mmCIF file of C-alpha atoms in Angstrom:
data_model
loop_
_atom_site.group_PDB
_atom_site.id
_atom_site.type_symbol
_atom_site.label_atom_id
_atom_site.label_comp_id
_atom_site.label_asym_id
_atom_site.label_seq_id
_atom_site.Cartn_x
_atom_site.Cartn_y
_atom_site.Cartn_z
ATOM 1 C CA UNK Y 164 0.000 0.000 0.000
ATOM 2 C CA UNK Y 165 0.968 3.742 -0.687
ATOM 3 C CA UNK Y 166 0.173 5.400 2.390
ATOM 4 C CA UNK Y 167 0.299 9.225 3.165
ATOM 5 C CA UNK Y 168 1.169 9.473 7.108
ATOM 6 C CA UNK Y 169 -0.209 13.525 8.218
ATOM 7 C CA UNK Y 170 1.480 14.537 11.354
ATOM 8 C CA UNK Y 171 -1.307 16.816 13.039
ATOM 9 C CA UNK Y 172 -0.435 16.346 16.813
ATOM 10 C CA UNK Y 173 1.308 19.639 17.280
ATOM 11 C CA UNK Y 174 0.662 22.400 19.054
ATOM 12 C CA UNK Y 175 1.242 25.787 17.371
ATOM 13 C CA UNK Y 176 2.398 27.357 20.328
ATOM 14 C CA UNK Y 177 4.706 29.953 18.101
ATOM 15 C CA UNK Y 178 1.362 30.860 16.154
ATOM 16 C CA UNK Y 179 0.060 32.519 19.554
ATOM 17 C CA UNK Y 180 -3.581 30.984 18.597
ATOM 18 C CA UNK Y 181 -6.003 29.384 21.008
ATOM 19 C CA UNK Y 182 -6.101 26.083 19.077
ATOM 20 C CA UNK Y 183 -3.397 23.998 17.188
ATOM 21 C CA UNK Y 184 -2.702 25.857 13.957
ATOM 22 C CA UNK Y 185 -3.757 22.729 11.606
ATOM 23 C CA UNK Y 186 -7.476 23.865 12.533
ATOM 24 C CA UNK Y 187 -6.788 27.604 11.575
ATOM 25 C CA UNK Y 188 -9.226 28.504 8.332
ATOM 26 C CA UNK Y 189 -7.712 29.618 4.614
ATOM 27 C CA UNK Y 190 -9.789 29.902 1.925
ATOM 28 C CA UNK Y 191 -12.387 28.286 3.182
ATOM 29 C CA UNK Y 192 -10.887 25.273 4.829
ATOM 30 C CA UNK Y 193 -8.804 23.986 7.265
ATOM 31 C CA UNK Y 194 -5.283 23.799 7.009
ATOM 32 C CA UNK Y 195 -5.333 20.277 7.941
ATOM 33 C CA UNK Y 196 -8.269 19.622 5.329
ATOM 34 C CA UNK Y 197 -6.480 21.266 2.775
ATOM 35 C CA UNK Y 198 -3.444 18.837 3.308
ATOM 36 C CA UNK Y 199 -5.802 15.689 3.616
ATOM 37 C CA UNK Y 200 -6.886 17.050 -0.251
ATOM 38 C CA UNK Y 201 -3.587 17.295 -1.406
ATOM 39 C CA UNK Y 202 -3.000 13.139 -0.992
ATOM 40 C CA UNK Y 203 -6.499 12.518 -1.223
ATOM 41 C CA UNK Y 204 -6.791 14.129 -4.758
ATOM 42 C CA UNK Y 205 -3.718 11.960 -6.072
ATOM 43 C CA UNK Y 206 -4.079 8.995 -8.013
ATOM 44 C CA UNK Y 207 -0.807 7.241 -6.286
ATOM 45 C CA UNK Y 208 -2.129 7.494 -2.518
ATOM 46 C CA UNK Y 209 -4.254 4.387 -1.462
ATOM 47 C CA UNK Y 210 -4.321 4.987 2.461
ATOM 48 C CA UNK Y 211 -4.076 8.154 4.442
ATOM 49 C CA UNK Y 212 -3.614 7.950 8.032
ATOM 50 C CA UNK Y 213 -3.775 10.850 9.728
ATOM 51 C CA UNK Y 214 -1.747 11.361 13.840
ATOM 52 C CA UNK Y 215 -3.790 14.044 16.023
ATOM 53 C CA UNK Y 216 -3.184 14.748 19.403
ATOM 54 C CA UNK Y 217 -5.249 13.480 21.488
ATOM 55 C CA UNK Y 218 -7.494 16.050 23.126
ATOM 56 C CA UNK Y 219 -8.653 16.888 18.943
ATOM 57 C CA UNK Y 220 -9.110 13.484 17.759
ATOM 58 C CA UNK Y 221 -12.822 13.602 17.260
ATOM 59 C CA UNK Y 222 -12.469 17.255 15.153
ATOM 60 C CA UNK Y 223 -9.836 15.351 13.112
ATOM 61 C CA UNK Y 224 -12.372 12.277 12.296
ATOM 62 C CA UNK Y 225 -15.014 14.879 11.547
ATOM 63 C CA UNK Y 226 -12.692 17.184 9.314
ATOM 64 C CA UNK Y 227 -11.637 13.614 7.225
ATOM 65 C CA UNK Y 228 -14.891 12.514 7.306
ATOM 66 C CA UNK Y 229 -15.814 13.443 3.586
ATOM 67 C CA UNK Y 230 -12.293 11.655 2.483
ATOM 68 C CA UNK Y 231 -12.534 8.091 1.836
ATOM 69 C CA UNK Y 232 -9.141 7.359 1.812
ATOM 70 C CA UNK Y 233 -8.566 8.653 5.261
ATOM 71 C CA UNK Y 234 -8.661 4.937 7.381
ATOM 72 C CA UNK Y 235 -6.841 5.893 10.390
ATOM 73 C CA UNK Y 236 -6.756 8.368 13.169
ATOM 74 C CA UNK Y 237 -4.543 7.773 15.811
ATOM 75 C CA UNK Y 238 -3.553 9.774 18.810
ATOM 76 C CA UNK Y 239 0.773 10.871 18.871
ATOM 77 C CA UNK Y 240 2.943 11.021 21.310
ATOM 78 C CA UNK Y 241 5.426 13.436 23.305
ATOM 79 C CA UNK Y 242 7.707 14.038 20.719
ATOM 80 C CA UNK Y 243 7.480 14.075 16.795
ATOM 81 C CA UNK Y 244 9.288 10.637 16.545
ATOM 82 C CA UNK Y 245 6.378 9.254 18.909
ATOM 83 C CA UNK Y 246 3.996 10.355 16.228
ATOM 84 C CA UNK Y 247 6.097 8.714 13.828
ATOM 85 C CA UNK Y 248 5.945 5.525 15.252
ATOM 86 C CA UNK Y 249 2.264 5.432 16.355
ATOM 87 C CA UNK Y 250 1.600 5.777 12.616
ATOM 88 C CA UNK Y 251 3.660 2.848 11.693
ATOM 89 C CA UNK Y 252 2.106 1.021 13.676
ATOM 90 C CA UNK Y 253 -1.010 0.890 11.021
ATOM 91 C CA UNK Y 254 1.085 -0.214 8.474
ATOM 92 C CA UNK Y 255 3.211 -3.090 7.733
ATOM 93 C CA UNK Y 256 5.201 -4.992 5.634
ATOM 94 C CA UNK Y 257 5.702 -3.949 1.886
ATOM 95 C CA UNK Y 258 3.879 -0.540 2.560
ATOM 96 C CA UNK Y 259 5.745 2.789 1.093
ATOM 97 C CA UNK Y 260 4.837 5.847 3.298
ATOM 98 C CA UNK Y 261 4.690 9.672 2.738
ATOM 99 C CA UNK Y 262 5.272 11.358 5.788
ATOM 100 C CA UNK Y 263 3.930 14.824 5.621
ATOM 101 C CA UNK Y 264 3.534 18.056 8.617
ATOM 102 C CA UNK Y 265 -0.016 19.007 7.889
ATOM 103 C CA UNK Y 266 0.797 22.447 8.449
ATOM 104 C CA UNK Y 267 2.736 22.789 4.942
ATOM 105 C CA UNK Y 268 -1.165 22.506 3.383
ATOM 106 C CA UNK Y 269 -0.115 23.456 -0.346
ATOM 107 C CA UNK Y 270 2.201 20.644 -1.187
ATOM 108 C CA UNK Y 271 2.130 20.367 -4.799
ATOM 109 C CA UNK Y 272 0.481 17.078 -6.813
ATOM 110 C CA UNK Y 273 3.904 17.447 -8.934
ATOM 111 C CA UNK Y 274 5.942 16.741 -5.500
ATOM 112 C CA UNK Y 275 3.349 13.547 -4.300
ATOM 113 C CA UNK Y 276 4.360 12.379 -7.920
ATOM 114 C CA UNK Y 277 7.813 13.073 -7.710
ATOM 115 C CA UNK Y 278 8.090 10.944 -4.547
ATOM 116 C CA UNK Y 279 6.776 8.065 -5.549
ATOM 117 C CA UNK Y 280 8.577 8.017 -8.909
ATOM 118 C CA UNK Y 281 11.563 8.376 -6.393
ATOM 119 C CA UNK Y 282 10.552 5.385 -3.973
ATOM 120 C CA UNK Y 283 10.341 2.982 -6.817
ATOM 121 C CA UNK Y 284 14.392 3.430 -6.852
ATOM 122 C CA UNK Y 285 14.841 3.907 -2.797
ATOM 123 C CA UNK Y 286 13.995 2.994 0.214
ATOM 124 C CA UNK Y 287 14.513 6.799 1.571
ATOM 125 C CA UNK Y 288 13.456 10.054 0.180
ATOM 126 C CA UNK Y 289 13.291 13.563 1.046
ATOM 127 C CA UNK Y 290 11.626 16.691 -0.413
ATOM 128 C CA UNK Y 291 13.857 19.805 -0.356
ATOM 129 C CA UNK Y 292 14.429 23.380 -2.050
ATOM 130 C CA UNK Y 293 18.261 25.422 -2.585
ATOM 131 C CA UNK Y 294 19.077 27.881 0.447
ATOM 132 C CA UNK Y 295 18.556 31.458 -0.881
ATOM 133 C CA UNK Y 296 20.500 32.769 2.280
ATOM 134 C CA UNK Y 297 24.334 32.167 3.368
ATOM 135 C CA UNK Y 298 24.066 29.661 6.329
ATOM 136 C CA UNK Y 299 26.568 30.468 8.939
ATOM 137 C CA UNK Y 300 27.520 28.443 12.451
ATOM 138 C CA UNK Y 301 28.168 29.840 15.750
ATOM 139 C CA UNK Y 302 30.110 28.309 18.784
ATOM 140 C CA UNK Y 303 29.109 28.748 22.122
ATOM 141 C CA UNK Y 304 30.315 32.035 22.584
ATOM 142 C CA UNK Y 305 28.219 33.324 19.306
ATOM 143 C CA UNK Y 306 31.037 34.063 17.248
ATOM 144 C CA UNK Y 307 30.878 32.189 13.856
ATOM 145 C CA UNK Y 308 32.739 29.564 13.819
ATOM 146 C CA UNK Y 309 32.239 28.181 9.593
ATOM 147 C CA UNK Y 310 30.315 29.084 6.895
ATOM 148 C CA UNK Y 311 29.232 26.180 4.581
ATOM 149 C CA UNK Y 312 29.114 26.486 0.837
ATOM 150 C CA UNK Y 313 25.818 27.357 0.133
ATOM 151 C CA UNK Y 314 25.314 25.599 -3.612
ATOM 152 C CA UNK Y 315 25.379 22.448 -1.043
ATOM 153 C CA UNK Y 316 22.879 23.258 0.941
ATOM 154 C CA UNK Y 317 19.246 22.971 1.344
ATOM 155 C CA UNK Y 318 16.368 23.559 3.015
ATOM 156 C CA UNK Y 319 14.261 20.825 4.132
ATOM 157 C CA UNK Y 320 10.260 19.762 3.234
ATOM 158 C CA UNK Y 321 7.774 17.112 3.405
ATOM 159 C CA UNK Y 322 6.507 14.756 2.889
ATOM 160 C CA UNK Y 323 9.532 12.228 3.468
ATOM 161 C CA UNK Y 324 9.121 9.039 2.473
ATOM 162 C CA UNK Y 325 10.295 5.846 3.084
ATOM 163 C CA UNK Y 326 9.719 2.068 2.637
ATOM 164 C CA UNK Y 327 8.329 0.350 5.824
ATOM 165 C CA UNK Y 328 11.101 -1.425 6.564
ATOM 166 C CA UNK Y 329 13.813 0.819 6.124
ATOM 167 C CA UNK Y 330 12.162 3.302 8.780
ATOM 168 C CA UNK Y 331 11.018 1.190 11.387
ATOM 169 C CA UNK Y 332 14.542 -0.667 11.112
ATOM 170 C CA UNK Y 333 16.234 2.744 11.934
ATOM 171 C CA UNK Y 334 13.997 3.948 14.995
ATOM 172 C CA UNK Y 335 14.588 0.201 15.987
ATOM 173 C CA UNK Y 336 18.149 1.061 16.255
ATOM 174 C CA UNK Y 337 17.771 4.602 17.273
ATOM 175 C CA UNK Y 338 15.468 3.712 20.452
ATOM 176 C CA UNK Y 339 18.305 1.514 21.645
ATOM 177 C CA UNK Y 340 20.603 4.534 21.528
ATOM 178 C CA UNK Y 341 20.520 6.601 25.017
ATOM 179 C CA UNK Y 342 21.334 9.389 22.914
ATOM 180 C CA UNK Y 343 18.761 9.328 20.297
ATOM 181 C CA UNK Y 344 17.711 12.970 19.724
ATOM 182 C CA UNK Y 345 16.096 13.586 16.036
ATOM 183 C CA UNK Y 346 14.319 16.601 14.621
ATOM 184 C CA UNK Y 347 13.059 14.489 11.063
ATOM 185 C CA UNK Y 348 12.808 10.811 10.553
ATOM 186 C CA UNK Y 349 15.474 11.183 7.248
ATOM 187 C CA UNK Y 350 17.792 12.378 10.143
ATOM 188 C CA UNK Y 351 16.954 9.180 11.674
ATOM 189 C CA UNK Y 352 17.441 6.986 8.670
ATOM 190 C CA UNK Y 353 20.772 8.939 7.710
ATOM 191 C CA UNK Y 354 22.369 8.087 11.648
ATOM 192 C CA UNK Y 355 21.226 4.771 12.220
ATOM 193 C CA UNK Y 356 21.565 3.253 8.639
ATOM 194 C CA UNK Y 357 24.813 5.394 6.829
ATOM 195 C CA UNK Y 358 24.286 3.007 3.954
ATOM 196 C CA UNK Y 359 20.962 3.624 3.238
ATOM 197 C CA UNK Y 360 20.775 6.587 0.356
ATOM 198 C CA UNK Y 361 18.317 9.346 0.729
ATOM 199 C CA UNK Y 362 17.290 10.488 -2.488
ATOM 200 C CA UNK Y 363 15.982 14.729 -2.626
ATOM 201 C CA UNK Y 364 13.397 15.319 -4.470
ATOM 202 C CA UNK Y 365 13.204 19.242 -5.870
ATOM 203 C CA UNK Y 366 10.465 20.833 -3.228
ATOM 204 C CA UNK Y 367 8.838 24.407 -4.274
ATOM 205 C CA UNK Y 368 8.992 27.141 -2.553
ATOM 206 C CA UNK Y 369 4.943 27.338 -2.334
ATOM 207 C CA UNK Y 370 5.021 24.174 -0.332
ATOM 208 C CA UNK Y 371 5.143 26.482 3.062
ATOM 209 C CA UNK Y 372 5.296 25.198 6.641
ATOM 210 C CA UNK Y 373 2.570 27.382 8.226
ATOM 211 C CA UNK Y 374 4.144 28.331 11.862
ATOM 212 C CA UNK Y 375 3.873 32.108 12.154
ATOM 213 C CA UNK Y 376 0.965 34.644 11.399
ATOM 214 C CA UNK Y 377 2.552 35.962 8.216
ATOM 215 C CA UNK Y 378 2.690 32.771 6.607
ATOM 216 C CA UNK Y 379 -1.562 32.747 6.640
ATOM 217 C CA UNK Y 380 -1.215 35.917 4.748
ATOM 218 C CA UNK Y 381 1.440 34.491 1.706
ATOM 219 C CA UNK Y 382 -0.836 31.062 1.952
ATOM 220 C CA UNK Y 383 -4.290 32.840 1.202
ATOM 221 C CA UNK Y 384 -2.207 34.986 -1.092
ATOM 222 C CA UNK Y 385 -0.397 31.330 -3.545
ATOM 223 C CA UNK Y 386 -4.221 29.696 -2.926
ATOM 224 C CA UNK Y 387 -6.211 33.326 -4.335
ATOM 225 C CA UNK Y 388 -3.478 32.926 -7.104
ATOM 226 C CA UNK Y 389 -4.298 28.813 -8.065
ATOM 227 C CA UNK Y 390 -7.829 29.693 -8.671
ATOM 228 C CA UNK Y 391 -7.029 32.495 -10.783
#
């Protein structure tokens, strides 16, 4: 099965809101719904299983409720990784997964193609755009300590996608480490299996992460300009 995994168990605490911002309204819709129509709309996607937290699992069920394809909600966990894992547990052997922050609600059907193109060569893929801006390190002390070539870096998306096995095999390994700490399950996938490639996909710089107020404004702003 193709299965699109929506992490929706955040919080939104940095968009200063009184609910999570997935539940926040643009054009008519919720940001979450708009990201459940993104998967839902594609040919390729055969399951979508969407992680809520738990105190807004009935308003997720009753946002997907119109999307067939939507067979799971399930609560997360304490960290992002939790949320991870509580999603694989729906899925199993032989499955390919799209992982996807449902706050980045205008992912493109060109990138949900990309991907899957992608995961018929690999077993780990990411979704990422060219840094505009020169990326500089600091030490301790807040003095810069190296600035990386920028034509190598990038800037990091969703969804990121993965054969079953390859990412449960690398929490499996990571959970065993007392100093697991991850931000993204490639970063998993890169530390605990260095052998595994991670294929980027081009991203787009429309496919936003929605986390402060002005990123409503530039989202109603790309959706006004698609139904143009």
């Amino acid at each position: 099965m193709i299965i699109a995994v929506l992490l929706a168990g955040g919080s939104g605490r940095r968009m200063g809101g009184p609910e999570p911002k997935q539940f926040i309204e643009i054009a008519g819709r919720t940001i979450l719904e708009h990201s459940i129509r993104a998967f839902h709309q594609h040919e390729g996607i055969e399951r979508i299983v969407i992680v809520s937290h738990a105190d807004y699992i009935d308003r997720v069920k009753e946002i997907a409720r119109p999307y067939t394809k939507v067979t799971d909600v399930v609560a997360g966990g304490k960290e992002r990784y939790d949320s991870t894992l509580n999603a694989l547990k729906t899925a199993s052997a032989g499955d390919k997964l799209l992982i996807h922050d449902s706050v980045r609600p205008l992912v493109s059907q060109r990138i949900i193609t990309d991907c899957l193109a992608a995961l018929d060569n690999y077993n780990a893929v990411d979704v990422a755009i060219p840094c505009t801006d020169t990326i500089i390190e600091v030490n301790n002390e807040g003095h810069i300590c190296r600035i990386p070539m920028r034509s190598t870096l990038r800037n990091v998306q969703t969804p990121q996608c993965f054969a079953y096995e390859t990412i449960l095999r690398a929490y499996e390994i990571g959970l065993n480490d007392p100093g697991f700490v991850t931000t993204d399950d490639c970063g998993v996938v890169h530390r605990y299996l260095p052998d595994e490639p991670i294929f980027v996909v081009q991203g787009d710089t429309t496919n936003i992460k929605i986390t402060y107020p002005a990123d409503l404004i530039l989202a109603n702003s790309i959706l006004g300009e698609q139904k143009q």
